[in-house]
Amino acid sequence: MDAVSPAHDGHAHTLPPTRLYGDALRFGIHSGQLHGSYEICRDLWRRAEQLGYDWISLIDHLRPHLYGPDQPCFEGMTLLAALAAQTERIRCAMLVTGAMWRHPAVTAAAMATIDHVCDGRLEVGLGAGGPDLAYEQYGIPFPAAGERMDRLEETCEILRRLWTEPETTFEGRHFRLDRARLAPKPRQAHVPLVVGGSGVRRTLRTAARHADIWNTLATTTEDYGRQLAALRGHCVDVGRDEAGIRRSITFRAVLVERASGVDARSAELLRGAPDEVRAEYLSFGTPEQCVADLKPYVDLGVRDFLLAVKPPIDWQTVELMIMRVAPALREYASLREV
């Protein structure tokens, strides 16, 4: 990736254009940690690396609201450090950490530490924070969306400045730093920030100002195009070259060797799944069908395709995605560039 000089004056639009990883497609696993077993999480990360995936991430929820009050879920930051230490090549990420969980300086220090643990392979996802049973169960404040977005905006700036400046003084609406220092800095000269979300008014404006990568959950191509248009508009407003923001989607799929088996396999894997999870499925069928389903997103400029995996792990889909879908989609993308 290209090195980038951070903005020190609080105006993220002073960042020069950045082309993370060029135009190459990346395929990743958004793994979550809802399995109730560290060994399952560890083996998934190791296997994803062995299979040739480029990227793997965790969620940063404490009590995920979609799966009921008793669903097991490991704490994200400590697990990210542990799993990053179990890998050697794959990019390691949090997708995403909410602005309400930790003070930005604590997040900056934790992420800098993890970047050393994984020898400079970290990517940091940030979001305003969504529903989580922990807010009620643990008494953690959950303010209105506007305040959470304000906190996200300040968090993005604080992280970048602490990671790059010798000393940081910051006076915001929600956070204050007085001659703050962070050492050691991350191993990477420029840790990629992934801003996650689809809110066209605030989230995408934050992405335009601060993101190296913009990630959103799977949606229709029409809705994705609407979000993309909003991002472009915000980039114009803040003076940012939209080419400097890599596009990423998180999606689900059910892949089978033969189309005749997809209905039974889908029914088995989606049994009991919440509607919000079902809505994230972009493809059901053979690898060839999945390639056809994902090509329109390549045409819209998506370069990171992150397969969300929930328990129990659907190893057939995990393997077919990287062995059959990824090569075909990469060939399609390369031919479009000729």
CSV table of C-alpha atoms in Angstrom, one decimal:
chain,number,residue,atom,x,y,z
A,1,MET,CA,0.0,0.0,0.0
A,2,ASP,CA,1.1,3.6,-0.5
A,3,ALA,CA,2.4,5.6,2.4
A,4,VAL,CA,0.2,8.5,3.4
A,5,SER,CA,1.0,11.7,5.3
A,6,PRO,CA,-1.7,12.2,7.9
A,7,ALA,CA,-3.5,15.5,8.4
A,8,HIS,CA,-2.4,17.3,11.5
A,9,ASP,CA,-4.8,20.2,11.5
A,10,GLY,CA,-8.0,18.2,12.0
A,11,HIS,CA,-9.0,18.3,8.3
A,12,ALA,CA,-8.9,14.8,6.9
A,13,HIS,CA,-9.5,16.1,3.4
A,14,THR,CA,-5.8,17.2,3.2
A,15,LEU,CA,-4.9,13.5,2.8
A,16,PRO,CA,-3.5,12.9,-0.7
A,17,PRO,CA,-5.1,10.2,-2.8
A,18,THR,CA,-4.3,6.7,-1.7
A,19,ARG,CA,-4.6,3.4,-3.6
A,20,LEU,CA,-4.6,0.6,-1.1
A,21,TYR,CA,-3.5,-2.6,-2.7
A,22,GLY,CA,-4.0,-1.1,-6.2
A,23,ASP,CA,-7.0,-2.5,-8.1
A,24,ALA,CA,-6.4,-6.1,-7.0
A,25,LEU,CA,-9.4,-7.9,-5.6
A,26,ARG,CA,-9.1,-9.2,-2.0
A,27,PHE,CA,-11.2,-12.0,-0.5
A,28,GLY,CA,-11.8,-12.2,3.2
A,29,ILE,CA,-13.6,-13.9,6.0
A,30,HIS,CA,-15.7,-11.9,8.5
A,31,SER,CA,-15.5,-14.5,11.2
A,32,GLY,CA,-17.3,-13.2,14.2
A,33,GLN,CA,-16.6,-15.0,17.6
A,34,LEU,CA,-20.0,-16.5,18.4
A,35,HIS,CA,-18.8,-20.1,18.5
A,36,GLY,CA,-18.3,-20.4,22.3
A,37,SER,CA,-14.9,-22.0,21.7
A,38,TYR,CA,-11.5,-20.4,21.3
A,39,GLU,CA,-10.3,-23.4,19.5
A,40,ILE,CA,-12.9,-23.1,16.8
A,41,CYS,CA,-12.1,-19.4,16.3
A,42,ARG,CA,-8.4,-20.2,16.2
A,43,ASP,CA,-8.8,-23.0,13.7
A,44,LEU,CA,-11.0,-20.9,11.4
A,45,TRP,CA,-8.3,-18.1,11.3
A,46,ARG,CA,-5.5,-20.6,10.6
A,47,ARG,CA,-7.5,-22.4,8.0
A,48,ALA,CA,-8.5,-19.2,6.3
A,49,GLU,CA,-4.8,-18.3,6.0
A,50,GLN,CA,-3.9,-21.7,4.7
A,51,LEU,CA,-6.6,-21.6,2.0
A,52,GLY,CA,-5.2,-18.3,0.7
A,53,TYR,CA,-7.7,-15.7,2.0
A,54,ASP,CA,-6.3,-12.2,2.1
A,55,TRP,CA,-8.2,-10.8,5.1
A,56,ILE,CA,-10.0,-11.9,8.2
A,57,SER,CA,-11.9,-10.0,10.9
A,58,LEU,CA,-13.9,-10.2,14.1
A,59,ILE,CA,-16.9,-8.3,15.4
A,60,ASP,CA,-16.7,-5.9,18.4
A,61,HIS,CA,-19.9,-6.8,20.1
A,62,LEU,CA,-20.2,-7.8,23.7
A,63,ARG,CA,-23.8,-9.2,23.7
A,64,PRO,CA,-25.0,-9.5,20.1
A,65,HIS,CA,-28.6,-8.6,19.9
A,66,LEU,CA,-29.6,-10.9,17.0
A,67,TYR,CA,-28.9,-14.2,18.7
A,68,GLY,CA,-30.6,-13.9,22.2
A,69,PRO,CA,-29.3,-13.0,25.6
A,70,ASP,CA,-27.4,-16.3,26.1
A,71,GLN,CA,-25.4,-16.4,22.9
A,72,PRO,CA,-21.7,-16.8,23.6
A,73,CYS,CA,-19.4,-14.1,22.3
A,74,PHE,CA,-15.8,-13.5,23.2
A,75,GLU,CA,-14.6,-9.9,23.8
A,76,GLY,CA,-13.3,-8.6,20.5
A,77,MET,CA,-10.1,-6.7,21.2
A,78,THR,CA,-8.4,-9.4,23.4
A,79,LEU,CA,-9.4,-12.1,20.9
A,80,LEU,CA,-8.1,-10.1,18.0
A,81,ALA,CA,-4.7,-10.0,19.7
A,82,ALA,CA,-4.7,-13.7,20.4
A,83,LEU,CA,-5.8,-14.7,16.9
A,84,ALA,CA,-3.5,-12.3,15.1
A,85,ALA,CA,-0.6,-14.0,16.9
A,86,GLN,CA,-1.7,-17.3,15.4
A,87,THR,CA,-1.3,-16.1,11.8
A,88,GLU,CA,1.7,-15.1,9.7
A,89,ARG,CA,0.4,-13.6,6.4
A,90,ILE,CA,-3.3,-12.8,6.4
A,91,ARG,CA,-4.5,-9.2,7.1
A,92,CYS,CA,-6.2,-9.0,10.5
A,93,ALA,CA,-9.0,-6.7,11.3
A,94,MET,CA,-11.8,-5.6,13.6
A,95,LEU,CA,-15.0,-4.9,11.7
A,96,VAL,CA,-16.0,-2.7,13.4
A,97,THR,CA,-15.3,-1.3,16.8
A,98,GLY,CA,-18.0,1.1,18.0
A,99,ALA,CA,-17.2,4.6,19.2
A,100,MET,CA,-19.0,3.9,22.5
A,101,TRP,CA,-17.0,1.0,23.8
A,102,ARG,CA,-13.7,2.7,24.6
A,103,HIS,CA,-12.0,6.1,24.9
A,104,PRO,CA,-10.3,6.7,21.5
A,105,ALA,CA,-6.9,6.8,23.2
A,106,VAL,CA,-7.5,3.4,24.7
A,107,THR,CA,-8.5,2.1,21.2
A,108,ALA,CA,-5.4,3.7,19.7
A,109,ALA,CA,-3.1,2.1,22.2
A,110,ALA,CA,-4.7,-1.4,21.9
A,111,MET,CA,-4.6,-1.3,18.1
A,112,ALA,CA,-1.0,-0.1,18.0
A,113,THR,CA,-0.1,-3.1,20.3
A,114,ILE,CA,-2.0,-5.5,18.0
A,115,ASP,CA,-0.2,-4.1,15.0
A,116,HIS,CA,3.0,-5.2,16.6
A,117,VAL,CA,1.6,-8.6,17.5
A,118,CYS,CA,0.7,-9.3,13.9
A,119,ASP,CA,3.9,-7.6,12.5
A,120,GLY,CA,2.1,-4.8,10.7
A,121,ARG,CA,-0.9,-6.6,9.2
A,122,LEU,CA,-3.7,-4.8,11.1
A,123,GLU,CA,-6.7,-3.0,9.6
A,124,VAL,CA,-9.0,-1.1,12.0
A,125,GLY,CA,-12.7,-0.8,11.4
A,126,LEU,CA,-14.6,2.0,13.1
A,127,GLY,CA,-18.3,2.6,13.3
A,128,ALA,CA,-20.8,4.6,15.4
A,129,GLY,CA,-22.0,1.5,17.2
A,130,GLY,CA,-25.3,-0.4,16.7
A,131,PRO,CA,-27.7,-2.4,18.8
A,132,ASP,CA,-26.1,-4.6,21.5
A,133,LEU,CA,-27.7,-6.2,24.5
A,134,ALA,CA,-24.7,-5.1,26.6
A,135,TYR,CA,-25.8,-1.5,26.7
A,136,GLU,CA,-28.8,-2.5,28.8
A,137,GLN,CA,-27.3,-5.5,30.6
A,138,TYR,CA,-24.1,-3.7,31.6
A,139,GLY,CA,-25.4,-0.2,31.9
A,140,ILE,CA,-23.3,1.3,29.2
A,141,PRO,CA,-24.6,4.6,27.8
A,142,PHE,CA,-26.1,4.4,24.3
A,143,PRO,CA,-26.8,7.9,23.1
A,144,ALA,CA,-28.8,8.9,20.1
A,145,ALA,CA,-27.3,8.4,16.6
A,146,GLY,CA,-26.2,12.0,16.2
A,147,GLU,CA,-24.0,11.9,19.3
A,148,ARG,CA,-22.6,8.5,18.3
A,149,MET,CA,-21.7,9.9,14.9
A,150,ASP,CA,-20.0,12.9,16.5
A,151,ARG,CA,-18.0,10.5,18.7
A,152,LEU,CA,-17.0,8.4,15.6
A,153,GLU,CA,-15.8,11.5,13.8
A,154,GLU,CA,-13.6,12.5,16.8
A,155,THR,CA,-12.4,9.0,17.2
A,156,CYS,CA,-11.1,8.8,13.6
A,157,GLU,CA,-9.1,12.0,14.0
A,158,ILE,CA,-7.7,11.0,17.5
A,159,LEU,CA,-6.5,7.6,16.3
A,160,ARG,CA,-4.7,8.9,13.3
A,161,ARG,CA,-3.0,11.7,15.2
A,162,LEU,CA,-2.0,9.5,18.1
A,163,TRP,CA,-0.6,6.9,15.7
A,164,THR,CA,1.5,9.5,13.8
A,165,GLU,CA,2.2,12.6,15.9
A,166,PRO,CA,4.8,12.8,18.6
A,167,GLU,CA,2.4,14.7,20.8
A,168,THR,CA,-1.3,15.3,20.4
A,169,THR,CA,-3.6,18.0,21.9
A,170,PHE,CA,-7.2,17.7,21.0
A,171,GLU,CA,-10.3,19.5,22.3
A,172,GLY,CA,-13.5,18.0,21.0
A,173,ARG,CA,-17.1,17.9,22.1
A,174,HIS,CA,-16.7,14.5,23.6
A,175,PHE,CA,-13.0,13.8,24.0
A,176,ARG,CA,-10.0,15.8,25.2
A,177,LEU,CA,-6.3,15.1,24.9
A,178,ASP,CA,-3.6,17.2,26.6
A,179,ARG,CA,-0.1,16.7,25.1
A,180,ALA,CA,-0.9,13.0,24.7
A,181,ARG,CA,1.8,10.6,23.7
A,182,LEU,CA,1.5,7.1,22.3
A,183,ALA,CA,4.6,4.8,22.2
A,184,PRO,CA,5.3,2.6,20.5
A,185,LYS,CA,3.6,3.7,17.4
A,186,PRO,CA,2.0,1.0,15.2
A,187,ARG,CA,4.4,-1.0,13.1
A,188,GLN,CA,2.8,0.2,9.9
A,189,ALA,CA,3.5,3.8,8.8
A,190,HIS,CA,-0.2,4.1,7.9
A,191,VAL,CA,-2.7,1.8,9.6
A,192,PRO,CA,-5.7,1.4,7.2
A,193,LEU,CA,-8.9,2.8,8.7
A,194,VAL,CA,-12.1,1.0,7.6
A,195,VAL,CA,-15.2,3.1,8.2
A,196,GLY,CA,-18.2,0.8,8.3
A,197,GLY,CA,-21.8,1.8,7.6
A,198,SER,CA,-24.4,2.9,5.1
A,199,GLY,CA,-25.8,6.1,6.5
A,200,VAL,CA,-25.8,8.5,3.5
A,201,ARG,CA,-25.8,11.7,5.5
A,202,ARG,CA,-23.3,11.2,8.4
A,203,THR,CA,-21.5,7.8,8.1
A,204,LEU,CA,-20.5,8.3,4.4
A,205,ARG,CA,-19.4,11.8,5.1
A,206,THR,CA,-17.1,10.5,7.9
A,207,ALA,CA,-15.8,7.9,5.4
A,208,ALA,CA,-15.1,10.6,2.9
A,209,ARG,CA,-13.1,12.5,5.4
A,210,HIS,CA,-11.2,9.7,7.1
A,211,ALA,CA,-11.5,6.3,5.5
A,212,ASP,CA,-8.9,4.3,3.6
A,213,ILE,CA,-11.6,1.7,3.1
A,214,TRP,CA,-15.4,2.0,3.2
A,215,ASN,CA,-17.3,-1.2,4.1
A,216,THR,CA,-21.0,-1.8,4.1
A,217,LEU,CA,-23.2,-4.9,4.5
A,218,ALA,CA,-24.6,-6.6,1.4
A,219,THR,CA,-27.5,-4.8,-0.3
A,220,THR,CA,-28.9,-4.6,-3.8
A,221,THR,CA,-26.8,-3.1,-6.5
A,222,GLU,CA,-29.4,-0.3,-6.8
A,223,ASP,CA,-29.1,0.6,-3.1
A,224,TYR,CA,-25.3,0.2,-3.2
A,225,GLY,CA,-25.3,2.6,-6.2
A,226,ARG,CA,-27.3,5.1,-4.1
A,227,GLN,CA,-24.8,4.9,-1.3
A,228,LEU,CA,-21.9,5.2,-3.7
A,229,ALA,CA,-23.4,8.4,-5.2
A,230,ALA,CA,-23.7,9.8,-1.7
A,231,LEU,CA,-20.1,9.0,-0.9
A,232,ARG,CA,-19.0,10.7,-4.1
A,233,GLY,CA,-20.9,13.8,-3.2
A,234,HIS,CA,-19.3,13.9,0.2
A,235,CYS,CA,-15.8,13.5,-1.3
A,236,VAL,CA,-16.5,16.5,-3.6
A,237,ASP,CA,-17.6,18.5,-0.5
A,238,VAL,CA,-14.5,17.8,1.5
A,239,GLY,CA,-12.1,17.9,-1.5
A,240,ARG,CA,-11.2,14.2,-1.4
A,241,ASP,CA,-10.4,12.1,-4.4
A,242,GLU,CA,-12.9,9.2,-4.2
A,243,ALA,CA,-10.2,6.9,-5.8
A,244,GLY,CA,-8.4,7.1,-2.4
A,245,ILE,CA,-11.2,5.1,-0.7
A,246,ARG,CA,-11.3,1.4,-1.3
A,247,ARG,CA,-14.7,-0.2,-1.5
A,248,SER,CA,-15.6,-3.3,0.5
A,249,ILE,CA,-18.7,-5.3,1.1
A,250,THR,CA,-19.6,-8.0,3.7
A,251,PHE,CA,-22.0,-10.6,2.4
A,252,ARG,CA,-23.1,-14.2,3.0
A,253,ALA,CA,-23.5,-17.1,0.5
A,254,VAL,CA,-24.4,-20.7,0.3
A,255,LEU,CA,-22.2,-22.5,-2.2
A,256,VAL,CA,-22.7,-26.1,-3.5
A,257,GLU,CA,-21.0,-28.2,-6.1
A,258,ARG,CA,-24.3,-29.0,-7.9
A,259,ALA,CA,-27.2,-26.6,-8.2
A,260,SER,CA,-29.7,-29.4,-7.4
A,261,GLY,CA,-28.5,-29.5,-3.8
A,262,VAL,CA,-28.7,-25.8,-3.0
A,263,ASP,CA,-32.3,-25.7,-1.6
A,264,ALA,CA,-31.7,-28.4,1.0
A,265,ARG,CA,-28.4,-27.0,2.0
A,266,SER,CA,-29.8,-23.4,2.3
A,267,ALA,CA,-32.7,-24.6,4.4
A,268,GLU,CA,-30.2,-26.4,6.7
A,269,LEU,CA,-27.9,-23.5,7.1
A,270,LEU,CA,-30.5,-20.7,7.5
A,271,ARG,CA,-32.7,-22.6,9.9
A,272,GLY,CA,-33.5,-20.2,12.8
A,273,ALA,CA,-31.4,-17.3,11.3
A,274,PRO,CA,-32.8,-13.9,12.1
A,275,ASP,CA,-34.3,-11.9,9.2
A,276,GLU,CA,-31.4,-9.4,9.4
A,277,VAL,CA,-28.9,-12.2,8.7
A,278,ARG,CA,-31.0,-13.7,5.9
A,279,ALA,CA,-31.0,-10.3,4.2
A,280,GLU,CA,-27.1,-10.4,3.9
A,281,TYR,CA,-27.1,-13.4,1.6
A,282,LEU,CA,-26.1,-12.4,-2.0
A,283,SER,CA,-25.8,-15.8,-3.6
A,284,PHE,CA,-27.2,-19.3,-3.4
A,285,GLY,CA,-25.9,-22.0,-5.8
A,286,THR,CA,-22.8,-23.1,-7.6
A,287,PRO,CA,-19.5,-21.1,-7.7
A,288,GLU,CA,-20.4,-20.1,-11.2
A,289,GLN,CA,-23.7,-18.7,-10.0
A,290,CYS,CA,-21.8,-16.8,-7.2
A,291,VAL,CA,-19.4,-15.3,-9.7
A,292,ALA,CA,-22.3,-14.1,-11.8
A,293,ASP,CA,-24.0,-12.6,-8.6
A,294,LEU,CA,-20.8,-10.7,-7.6
A,295,LYS,CA,-19.7,-9.4,-11.0
A,296,PRO,CA,-22.1,-6.4,-10.8
A,297,TYR,CA,-20.4,-5.3,-7.6
A,298,VAL,CA,-17.0,-5.5,-9.3
A,299,ASP,CA,-18.5,-3.3,-12.0
A,300,LEU,CA,-19.4,-0.8,-9.2
A,301,GLY,CA,-15.9,-0.7,-8.0
A,302,VAL,CA,-16.0,-3.1,-5.0
A,303,ARG,CA,-12.5,-4.6,-4.5
A,304,ASP,CA,-12.9,-6.3,-1.1
A,305,PHE,CA,-15.3,-9.2,-0.8
A,306,LEU,CA,-15.7,-10.4,2.8
A,307,LEU,CA,-17.6,-13.6,3.3
A,308,ALA,CA,-19.5,-13.5,6.7
A,309,VAL,CA,-19.3,-16.8,8.5
A,310,LYS,CA,-21.6,-17.8,11.4
A,311,PRO,CA,-21.7,-21.0,13.5
A,312,PRO,CA,-21.8,-23.7,12.6
A,313,ILE,CA,-19.1,-23.0,10.0
A,314,ASP,CA,-20.1,-23.9,6.4
A,315,TRP,CA,-16.7,-25.2,5.3
A,316,GLN,CA,-18.0,-26.0,1.8
A,317,THR,CA,-18.8,-22.4,1.1
A,318,VAL,CA,-15.6,-21.2,2.7
A,319,GLU,CA,-13.5,-23.4,0.5
A,320,LEU,CA,-15.5,-23.0,-2.7
A,321,MET,CA,-15.4,-19.2,-2.3
A,322,ILE,CA,-11.6,-19.0,-2.3
A,323,MET,CA,-10.8,-21.9,-4.6
A,324,ARG,CA,-13.4,-21.4,-7.3
A,325,VAL,CA,-15.1,-18.0,-7.0
A,326,ALA,CA,-12.1,-15.8,-6.2
A,327,PRO,CA,-9.9,-16.9,-9.2
A,328,ALA,CA,-12.8,-16.4,-11.6
A,329,LEU,CA,-13.8,-13.0,-10.2
A,330,ARG,CA,-10.2,-11.9,-10.3
A,331,GLU,CA,-9.9,-12.9,-13.9
A,332,TYR,CA,-13.1,-10.9,-14.7
A,333,ALA,CA,-11.7,-7.8,-12.9
A,334,SER,CA,-8.4,-8.0,-14.7
A,335,LEU,CA,-10.1,-8.3,-18.1
A,336,ARG,CA,-12.2,-5.2,-17.4
A,337,GLU,CA,-9.0,-3.2,-16.8
A,338,VAL,CA,-7.5,-4.2,-20.2
